[in-house]
Tab-separated table of C-alpha atoms and ligand atoms in Angstrom:
chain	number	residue	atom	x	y	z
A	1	UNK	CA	0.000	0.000	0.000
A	2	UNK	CA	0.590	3.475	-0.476
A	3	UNK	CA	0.782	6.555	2.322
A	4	UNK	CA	-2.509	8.848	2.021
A	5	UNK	CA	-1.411	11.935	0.612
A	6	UNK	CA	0.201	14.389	2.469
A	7	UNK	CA	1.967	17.509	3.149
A	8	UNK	CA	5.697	17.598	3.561
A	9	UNK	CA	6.636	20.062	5.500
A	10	UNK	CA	10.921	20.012	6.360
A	11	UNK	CA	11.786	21.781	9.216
A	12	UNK	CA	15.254	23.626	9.532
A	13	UNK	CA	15.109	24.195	13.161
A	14	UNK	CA	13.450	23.054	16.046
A	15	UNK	CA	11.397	25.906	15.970
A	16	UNK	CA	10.426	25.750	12.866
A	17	UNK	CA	9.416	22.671	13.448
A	18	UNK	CA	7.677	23.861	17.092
A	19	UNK	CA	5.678	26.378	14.636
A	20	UNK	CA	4.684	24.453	12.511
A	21	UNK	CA	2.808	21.072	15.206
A	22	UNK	CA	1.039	24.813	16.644
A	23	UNK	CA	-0.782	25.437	13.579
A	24	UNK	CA	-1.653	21.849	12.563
A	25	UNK	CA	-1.737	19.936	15.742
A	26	UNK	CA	-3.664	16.663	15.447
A	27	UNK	CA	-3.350	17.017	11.704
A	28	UNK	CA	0.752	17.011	11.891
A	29	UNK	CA	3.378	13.640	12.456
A	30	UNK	CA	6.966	14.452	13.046
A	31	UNK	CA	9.009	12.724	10.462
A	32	UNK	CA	12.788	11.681	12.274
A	33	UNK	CA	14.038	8.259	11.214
A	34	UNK	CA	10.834	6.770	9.916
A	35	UNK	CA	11.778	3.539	10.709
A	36	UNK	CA	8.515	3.021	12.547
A	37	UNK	CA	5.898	6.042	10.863
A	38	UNK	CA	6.757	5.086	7.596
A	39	UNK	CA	5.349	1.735	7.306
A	40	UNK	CA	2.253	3.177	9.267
A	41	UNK	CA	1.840	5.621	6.909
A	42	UNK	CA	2.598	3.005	4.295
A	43	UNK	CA	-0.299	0.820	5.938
A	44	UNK	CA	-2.414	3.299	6.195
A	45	UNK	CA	-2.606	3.288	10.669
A	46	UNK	CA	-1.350	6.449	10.895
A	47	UNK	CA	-2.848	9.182	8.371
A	48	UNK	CA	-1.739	12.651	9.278
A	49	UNK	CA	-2.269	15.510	6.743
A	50	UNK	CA	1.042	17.032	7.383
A	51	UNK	CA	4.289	15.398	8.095
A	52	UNK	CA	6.947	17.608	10.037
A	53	UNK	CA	10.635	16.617	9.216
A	54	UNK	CA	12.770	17.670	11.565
A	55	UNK	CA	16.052	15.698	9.643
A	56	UNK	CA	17.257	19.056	8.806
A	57	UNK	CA	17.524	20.507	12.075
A	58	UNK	CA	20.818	20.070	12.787
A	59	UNK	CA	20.783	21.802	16.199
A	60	UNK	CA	19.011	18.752	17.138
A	61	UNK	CA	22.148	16.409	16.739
A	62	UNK	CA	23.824	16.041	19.885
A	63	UNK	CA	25.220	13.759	22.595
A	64	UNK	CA	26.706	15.171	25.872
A	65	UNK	CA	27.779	13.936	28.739
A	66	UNK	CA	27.601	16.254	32.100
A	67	UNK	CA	27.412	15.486	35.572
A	68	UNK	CA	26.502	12.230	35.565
A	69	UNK	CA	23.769	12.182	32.842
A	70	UNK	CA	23.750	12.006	29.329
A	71	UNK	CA	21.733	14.233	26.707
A	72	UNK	CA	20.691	12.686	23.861
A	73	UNK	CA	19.666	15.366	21.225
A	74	UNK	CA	16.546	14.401	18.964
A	75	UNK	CA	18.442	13.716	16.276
A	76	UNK	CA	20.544	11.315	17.451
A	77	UNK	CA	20.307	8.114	15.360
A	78	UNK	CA	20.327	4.654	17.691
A	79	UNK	CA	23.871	3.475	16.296
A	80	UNK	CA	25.637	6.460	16.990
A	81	UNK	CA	24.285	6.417	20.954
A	82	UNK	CA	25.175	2.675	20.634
A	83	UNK	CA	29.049	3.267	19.988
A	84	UNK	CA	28.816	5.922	22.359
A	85	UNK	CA	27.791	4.162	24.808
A	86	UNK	CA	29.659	1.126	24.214
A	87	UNK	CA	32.878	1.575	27.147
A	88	UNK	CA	30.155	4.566	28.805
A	89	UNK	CA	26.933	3.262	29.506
A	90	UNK	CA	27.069	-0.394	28.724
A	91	UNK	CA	23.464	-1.096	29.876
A	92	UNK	CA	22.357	1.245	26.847
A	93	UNK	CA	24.982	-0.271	24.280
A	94	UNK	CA	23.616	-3.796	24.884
A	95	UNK	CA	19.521	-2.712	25.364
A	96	UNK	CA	20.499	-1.191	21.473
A	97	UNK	CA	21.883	-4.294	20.379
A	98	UNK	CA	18.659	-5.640	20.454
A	99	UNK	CA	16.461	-3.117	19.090
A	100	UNK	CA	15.585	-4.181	15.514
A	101	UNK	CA	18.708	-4.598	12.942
A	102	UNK	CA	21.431	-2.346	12.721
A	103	UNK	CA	20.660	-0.884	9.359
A	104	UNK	CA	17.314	0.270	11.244
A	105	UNK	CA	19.396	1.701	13.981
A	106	UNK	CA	21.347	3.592	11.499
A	107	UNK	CA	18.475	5.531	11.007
A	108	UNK	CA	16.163	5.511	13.477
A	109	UNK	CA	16.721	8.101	16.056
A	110	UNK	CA	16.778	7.725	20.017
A	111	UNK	CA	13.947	9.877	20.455
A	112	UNK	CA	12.301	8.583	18.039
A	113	UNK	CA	12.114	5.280	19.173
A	114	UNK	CA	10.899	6.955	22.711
A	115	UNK	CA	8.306	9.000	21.504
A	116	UNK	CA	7.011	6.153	19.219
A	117	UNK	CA	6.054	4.471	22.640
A	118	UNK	CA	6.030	0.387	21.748
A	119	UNK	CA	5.465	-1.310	24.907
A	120	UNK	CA	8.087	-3.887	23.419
A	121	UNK	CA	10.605	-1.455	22.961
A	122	UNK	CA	14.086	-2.145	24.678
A	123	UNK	CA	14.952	2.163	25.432
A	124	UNK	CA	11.676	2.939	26.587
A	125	UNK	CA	12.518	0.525	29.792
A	126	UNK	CA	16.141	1.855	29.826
A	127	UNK	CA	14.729	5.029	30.355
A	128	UNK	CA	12.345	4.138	33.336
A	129	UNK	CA	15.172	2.113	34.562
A	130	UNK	CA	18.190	4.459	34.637
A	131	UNK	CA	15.243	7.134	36.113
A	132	UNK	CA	15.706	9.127	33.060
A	133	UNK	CA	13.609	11.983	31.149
A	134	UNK	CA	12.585	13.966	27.799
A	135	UNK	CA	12.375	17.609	27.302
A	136	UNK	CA	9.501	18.457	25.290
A	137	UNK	CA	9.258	21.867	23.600
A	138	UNK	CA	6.179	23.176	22.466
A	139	UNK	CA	4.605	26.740	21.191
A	140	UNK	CA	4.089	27.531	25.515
A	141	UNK	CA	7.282	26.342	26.314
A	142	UNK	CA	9.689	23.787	27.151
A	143	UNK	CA	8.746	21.153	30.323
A	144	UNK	CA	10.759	17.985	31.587
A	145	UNK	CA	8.632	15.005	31.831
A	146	UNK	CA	10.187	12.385	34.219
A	147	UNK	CA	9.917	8.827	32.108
A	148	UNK	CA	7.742	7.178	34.737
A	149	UNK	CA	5.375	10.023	34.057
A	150	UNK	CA	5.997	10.145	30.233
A	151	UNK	CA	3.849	6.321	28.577
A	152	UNK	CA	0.045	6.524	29.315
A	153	UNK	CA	-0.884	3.714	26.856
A	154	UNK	CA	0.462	1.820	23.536
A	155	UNK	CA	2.101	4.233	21.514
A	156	UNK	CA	0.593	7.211	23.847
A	157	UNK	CA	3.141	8.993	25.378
A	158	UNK	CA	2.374	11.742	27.816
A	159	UNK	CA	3.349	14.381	24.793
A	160	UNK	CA	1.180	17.148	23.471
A	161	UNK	CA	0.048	16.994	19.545
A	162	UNK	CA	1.985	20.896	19.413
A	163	UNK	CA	5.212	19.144	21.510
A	164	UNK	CA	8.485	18.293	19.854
A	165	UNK	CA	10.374	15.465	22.043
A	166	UNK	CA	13.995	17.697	21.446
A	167	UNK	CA	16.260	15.469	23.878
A	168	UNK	CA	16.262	12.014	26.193
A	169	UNK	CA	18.214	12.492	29.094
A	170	UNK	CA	19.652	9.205	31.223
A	171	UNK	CA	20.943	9.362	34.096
A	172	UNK	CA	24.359	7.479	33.798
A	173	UNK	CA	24.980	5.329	37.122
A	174	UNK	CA	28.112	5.809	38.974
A	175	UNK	CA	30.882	3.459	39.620
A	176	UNK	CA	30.129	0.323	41.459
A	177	UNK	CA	26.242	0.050	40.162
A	178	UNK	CA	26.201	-3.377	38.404
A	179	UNK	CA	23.254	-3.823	35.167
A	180	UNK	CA	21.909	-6.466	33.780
A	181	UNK	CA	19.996	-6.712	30.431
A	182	UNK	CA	17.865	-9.812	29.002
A	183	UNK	CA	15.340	-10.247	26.432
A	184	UNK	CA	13.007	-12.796	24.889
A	185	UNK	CA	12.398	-12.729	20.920
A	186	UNK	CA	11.511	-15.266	18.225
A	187	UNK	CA	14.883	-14.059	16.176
A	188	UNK	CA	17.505	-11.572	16.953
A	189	UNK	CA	15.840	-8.235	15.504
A	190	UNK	CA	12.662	-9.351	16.076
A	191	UNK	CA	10.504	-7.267	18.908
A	192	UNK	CA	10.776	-8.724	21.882
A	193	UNK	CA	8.088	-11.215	23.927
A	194	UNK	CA	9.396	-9.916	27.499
A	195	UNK	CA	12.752	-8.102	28.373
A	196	UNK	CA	13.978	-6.348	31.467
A	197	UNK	CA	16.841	-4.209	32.629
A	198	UNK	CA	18.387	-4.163	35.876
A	199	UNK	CA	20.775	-2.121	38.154
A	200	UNK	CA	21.763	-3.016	41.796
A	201	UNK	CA	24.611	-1.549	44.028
A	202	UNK	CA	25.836	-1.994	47.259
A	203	UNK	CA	26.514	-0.820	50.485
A	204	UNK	CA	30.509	-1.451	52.539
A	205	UNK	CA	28.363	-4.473	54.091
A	206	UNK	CA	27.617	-6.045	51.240
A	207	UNK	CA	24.001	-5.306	51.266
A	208	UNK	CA	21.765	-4.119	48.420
A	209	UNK	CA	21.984	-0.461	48.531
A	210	UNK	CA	19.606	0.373	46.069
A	211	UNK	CA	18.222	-1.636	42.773
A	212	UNK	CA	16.057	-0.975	39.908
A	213	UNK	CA	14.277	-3.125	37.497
A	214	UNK	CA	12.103	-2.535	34.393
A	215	UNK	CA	10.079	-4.554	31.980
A	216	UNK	CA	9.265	-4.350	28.415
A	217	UNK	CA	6.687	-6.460	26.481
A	218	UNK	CA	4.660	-7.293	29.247
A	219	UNK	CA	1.666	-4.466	29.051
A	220	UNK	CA	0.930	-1.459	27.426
A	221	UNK	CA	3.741	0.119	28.708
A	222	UNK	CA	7.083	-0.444	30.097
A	223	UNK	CA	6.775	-1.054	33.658
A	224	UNK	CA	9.044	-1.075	36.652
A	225	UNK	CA	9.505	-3.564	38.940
A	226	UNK	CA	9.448	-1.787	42.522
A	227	UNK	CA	8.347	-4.939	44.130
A	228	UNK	CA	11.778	-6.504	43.522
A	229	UNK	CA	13.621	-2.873	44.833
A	230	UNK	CA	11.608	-3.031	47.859
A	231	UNK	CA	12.731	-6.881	48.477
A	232	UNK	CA	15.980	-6.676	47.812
A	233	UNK	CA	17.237	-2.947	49.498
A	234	UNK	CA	18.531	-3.729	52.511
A	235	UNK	CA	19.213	-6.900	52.463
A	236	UNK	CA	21.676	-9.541	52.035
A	237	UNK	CA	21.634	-9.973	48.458
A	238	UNK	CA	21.716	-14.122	48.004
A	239	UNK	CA	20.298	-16.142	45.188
A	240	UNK	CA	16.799	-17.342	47.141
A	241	UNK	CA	16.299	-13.678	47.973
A	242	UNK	CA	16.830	-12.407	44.321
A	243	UNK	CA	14.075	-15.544	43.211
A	244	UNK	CA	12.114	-13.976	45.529
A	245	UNK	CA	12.115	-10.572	44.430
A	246	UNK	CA	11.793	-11.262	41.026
A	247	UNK	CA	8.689	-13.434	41.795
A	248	UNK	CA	7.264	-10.696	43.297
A	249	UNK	CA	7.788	-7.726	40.458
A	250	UNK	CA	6.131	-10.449	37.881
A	251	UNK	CA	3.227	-11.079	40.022
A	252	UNK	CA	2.081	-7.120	39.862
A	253	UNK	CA	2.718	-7.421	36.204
A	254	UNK	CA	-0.441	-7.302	33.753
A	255	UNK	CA	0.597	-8.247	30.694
A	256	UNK	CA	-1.753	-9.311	27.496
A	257	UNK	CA	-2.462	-12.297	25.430
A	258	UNK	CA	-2.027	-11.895	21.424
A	259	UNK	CA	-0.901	-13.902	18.693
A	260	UNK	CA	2.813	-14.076	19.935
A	261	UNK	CA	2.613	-15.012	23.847
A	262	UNK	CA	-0.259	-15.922	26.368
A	263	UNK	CA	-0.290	-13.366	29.284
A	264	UNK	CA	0.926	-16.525	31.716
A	265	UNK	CA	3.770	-17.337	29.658
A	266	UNK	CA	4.424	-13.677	29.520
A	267	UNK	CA	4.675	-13.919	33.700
A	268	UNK	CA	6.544	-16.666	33.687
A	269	UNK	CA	9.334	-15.239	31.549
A	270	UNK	CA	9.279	-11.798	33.289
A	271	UNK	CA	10.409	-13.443	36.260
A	272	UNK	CA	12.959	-15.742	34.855
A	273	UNK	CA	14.645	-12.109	32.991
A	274	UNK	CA	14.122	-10.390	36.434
A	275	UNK	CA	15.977	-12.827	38.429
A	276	UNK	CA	18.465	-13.195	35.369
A	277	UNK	CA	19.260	-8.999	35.186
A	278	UNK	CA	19.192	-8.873	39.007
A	279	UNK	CA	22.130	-11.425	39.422
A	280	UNK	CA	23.963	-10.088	36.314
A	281	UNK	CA	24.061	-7.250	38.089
A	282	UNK	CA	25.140	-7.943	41.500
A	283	UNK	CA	27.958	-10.151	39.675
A	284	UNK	CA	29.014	-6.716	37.870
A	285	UNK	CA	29.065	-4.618	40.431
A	286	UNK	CA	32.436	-2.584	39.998
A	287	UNK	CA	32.209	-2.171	36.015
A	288	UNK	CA	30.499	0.935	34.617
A	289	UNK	CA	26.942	0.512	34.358
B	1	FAD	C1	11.995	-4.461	11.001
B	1	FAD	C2	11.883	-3.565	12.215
B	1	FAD	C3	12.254	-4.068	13.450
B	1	FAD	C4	12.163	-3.260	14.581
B	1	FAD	N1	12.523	-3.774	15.790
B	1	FAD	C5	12.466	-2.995	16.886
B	1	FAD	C6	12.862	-3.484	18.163
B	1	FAD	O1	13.267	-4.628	18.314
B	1	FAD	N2	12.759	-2.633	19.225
B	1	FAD	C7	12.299	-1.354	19.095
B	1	FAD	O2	12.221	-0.627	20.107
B	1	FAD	N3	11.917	-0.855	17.917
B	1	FAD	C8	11.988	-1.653	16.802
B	1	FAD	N4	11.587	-1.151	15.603
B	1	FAD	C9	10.939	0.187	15.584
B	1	FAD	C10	11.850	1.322	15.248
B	1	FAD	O3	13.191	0.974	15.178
B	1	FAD	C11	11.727	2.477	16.214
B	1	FAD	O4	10.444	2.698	16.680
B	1	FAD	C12	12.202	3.678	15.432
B	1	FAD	O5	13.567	3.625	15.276
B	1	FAD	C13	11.690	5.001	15.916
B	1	FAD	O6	12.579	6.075	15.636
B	1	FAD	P1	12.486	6.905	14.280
B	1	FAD	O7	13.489	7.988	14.426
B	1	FAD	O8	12.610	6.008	13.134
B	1	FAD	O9	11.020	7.521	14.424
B	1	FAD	P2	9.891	7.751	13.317
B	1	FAD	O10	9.519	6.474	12.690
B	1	FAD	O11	10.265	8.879	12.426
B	1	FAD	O12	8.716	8.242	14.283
B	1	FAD	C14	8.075	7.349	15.164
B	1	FAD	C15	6.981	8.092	15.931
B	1	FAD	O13	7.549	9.004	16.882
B	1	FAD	C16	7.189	10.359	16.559
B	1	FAD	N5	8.393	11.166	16.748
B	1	FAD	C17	9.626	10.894	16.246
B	1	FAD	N6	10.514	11.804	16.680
B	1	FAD	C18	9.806	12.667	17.448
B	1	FAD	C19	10.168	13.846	18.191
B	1	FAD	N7	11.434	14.296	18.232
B	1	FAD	N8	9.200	14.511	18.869
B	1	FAD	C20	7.905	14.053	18.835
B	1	FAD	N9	7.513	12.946	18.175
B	1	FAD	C21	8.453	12.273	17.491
B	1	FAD	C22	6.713	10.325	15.123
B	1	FAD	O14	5.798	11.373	14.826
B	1	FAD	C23	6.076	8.964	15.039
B	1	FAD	O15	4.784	8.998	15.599
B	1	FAD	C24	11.693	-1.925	14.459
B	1	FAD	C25	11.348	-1.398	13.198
B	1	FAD	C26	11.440	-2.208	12.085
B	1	FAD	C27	11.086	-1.627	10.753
């Protein structure tokens, strides 16, 4: 199939681009990599009467590193954050690995891929679990929305229709947090069933000092698993324990039943990956997260 016909409107700024969602709202898509609105508009699920490419807006293309947390400009395509982060934020490099093929990555951007909002998709849940956020400009104004606060639904994200996404921002973990990453898929590339991302760090005692864990591909959006922080902070960290806590995050889990996975199986899996992230991490702590 063919798109519906539309306006092409390329955007030399960011706002140019924030001018131009304030007059056609609703009506308007941003265009960045396309890997994902193209075949929509190609299938005819997404039909917006103006497309806003923001390709040309070079002001967007940045990656910086400052105090602890990286910025991610909106124009940042997946590959290039995935060298980046390959010796610097390990956690992201390998969540990237899995995210489609690299030839998409090439071209589809980071915030793309966030504001796109698939519950399967590997960043959104590196977001939520490296307690990251977007900036979102829009003809008001610019606002930071924290990621927990940022999916609402499938492909909903808490963004206005007049809002450009112009930078992801992750917090990048400090030295002696230990990650974990894990995911489920038919075939490399493919989206994924279930996946999860961990961190955990710890205290001179050798007890959990803090831990976070997220999940992909089990819901309409990517979920965190506090049940599993609360079990494990505190504490002695030892294999029954970590069972434990991952038992617990997967039992608050709803996830659905479609053609790929029953919701059970879904379960079952999230707590296998949770107790799988959770003791890759505690066997990393001391490498860069
Ligand atoms: C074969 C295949 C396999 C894939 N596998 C995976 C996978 O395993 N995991 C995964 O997560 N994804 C996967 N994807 C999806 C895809 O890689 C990402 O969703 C995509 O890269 C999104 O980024 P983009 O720059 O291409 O966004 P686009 O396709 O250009 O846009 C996607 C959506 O986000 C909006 N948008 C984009 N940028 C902004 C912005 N700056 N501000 C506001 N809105 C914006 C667009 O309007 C659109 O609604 C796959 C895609 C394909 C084709």
């Amino acid at each position: 199939m063919k798109p519906a016909p539309f306006d092409y409107l390329p955007a030399g700024s960011a706002e140019e681009a924030v001018d131009a969602l304030a007059r056609h709202r609703d009506d308007a898509k941003v265009l960045a990599g396309g890997q994902s609105l193209v075949p929509m508009l190609n299938m005819r699920l997404s039909r917006p009467a103006v497309l806003v490419d923001i390709n040309e807006a070079a002001e967007l293309d940045y990656l910086r590193a400052v105090d602890g947390a990286l910025a991610v400009g909106a124009l940042v395509r997946q590959r290039t954050l995935e060298r980046w982060a390959a010796t610097a934020a390990p956690l992201i490099a390998e969540a990237l690995r899995w995210a489609g093929h690299t030839a998409i990555r090439n071209r589809g951007t980071v915030a793309g891929s966030i504001a796109h909002a698939d519950p399967a998709s590997e960043l959104g849940a590196v977001l939520l679990c490296l307690d990251g956020a977007v900036v979102a400009r829009g003809s008001g104004g610019e606002r930071t929305i924290a990621a927990g606060d940022l999916y609402l639904a499938p492909l909903t994200t808490a963004l206005r229709p007049d809002e450009l996404l112009t930078e992801v921002r992750f917090s990048l973990p400090g030295p002696g947090v230990g990650w974990g990453f894990a995911e489920v898929a038919r075939r490399h590339g493919d989206f994924a069933l279930v996946g999860a991302a961990a961190l955990l760090w710890r205290d001179g005692d050798g007890r959990v000092a803090g831990a976070r864990l997220a999940f992909f591909g089990v819901g309409g959006t990517p979920a965190r698993g506090a049940a599993a922080e609360v079990t494990l902070t505190g504490q002695t960290p030892t294999p029954a324990l970590i069972a434990e806590a991952a038992r617990a995050a997967a039992a608050r889990l709803s996830p659905d039943s479609d053609l790929h996975a029953t919701a059970e199986y879904r379960r079952r899996v999230a707590a296998v990956l949770a107790e799988r992230t959770l003791t890759m991490a505690l066997e990393r702590r001391g490498e860069t997260a």
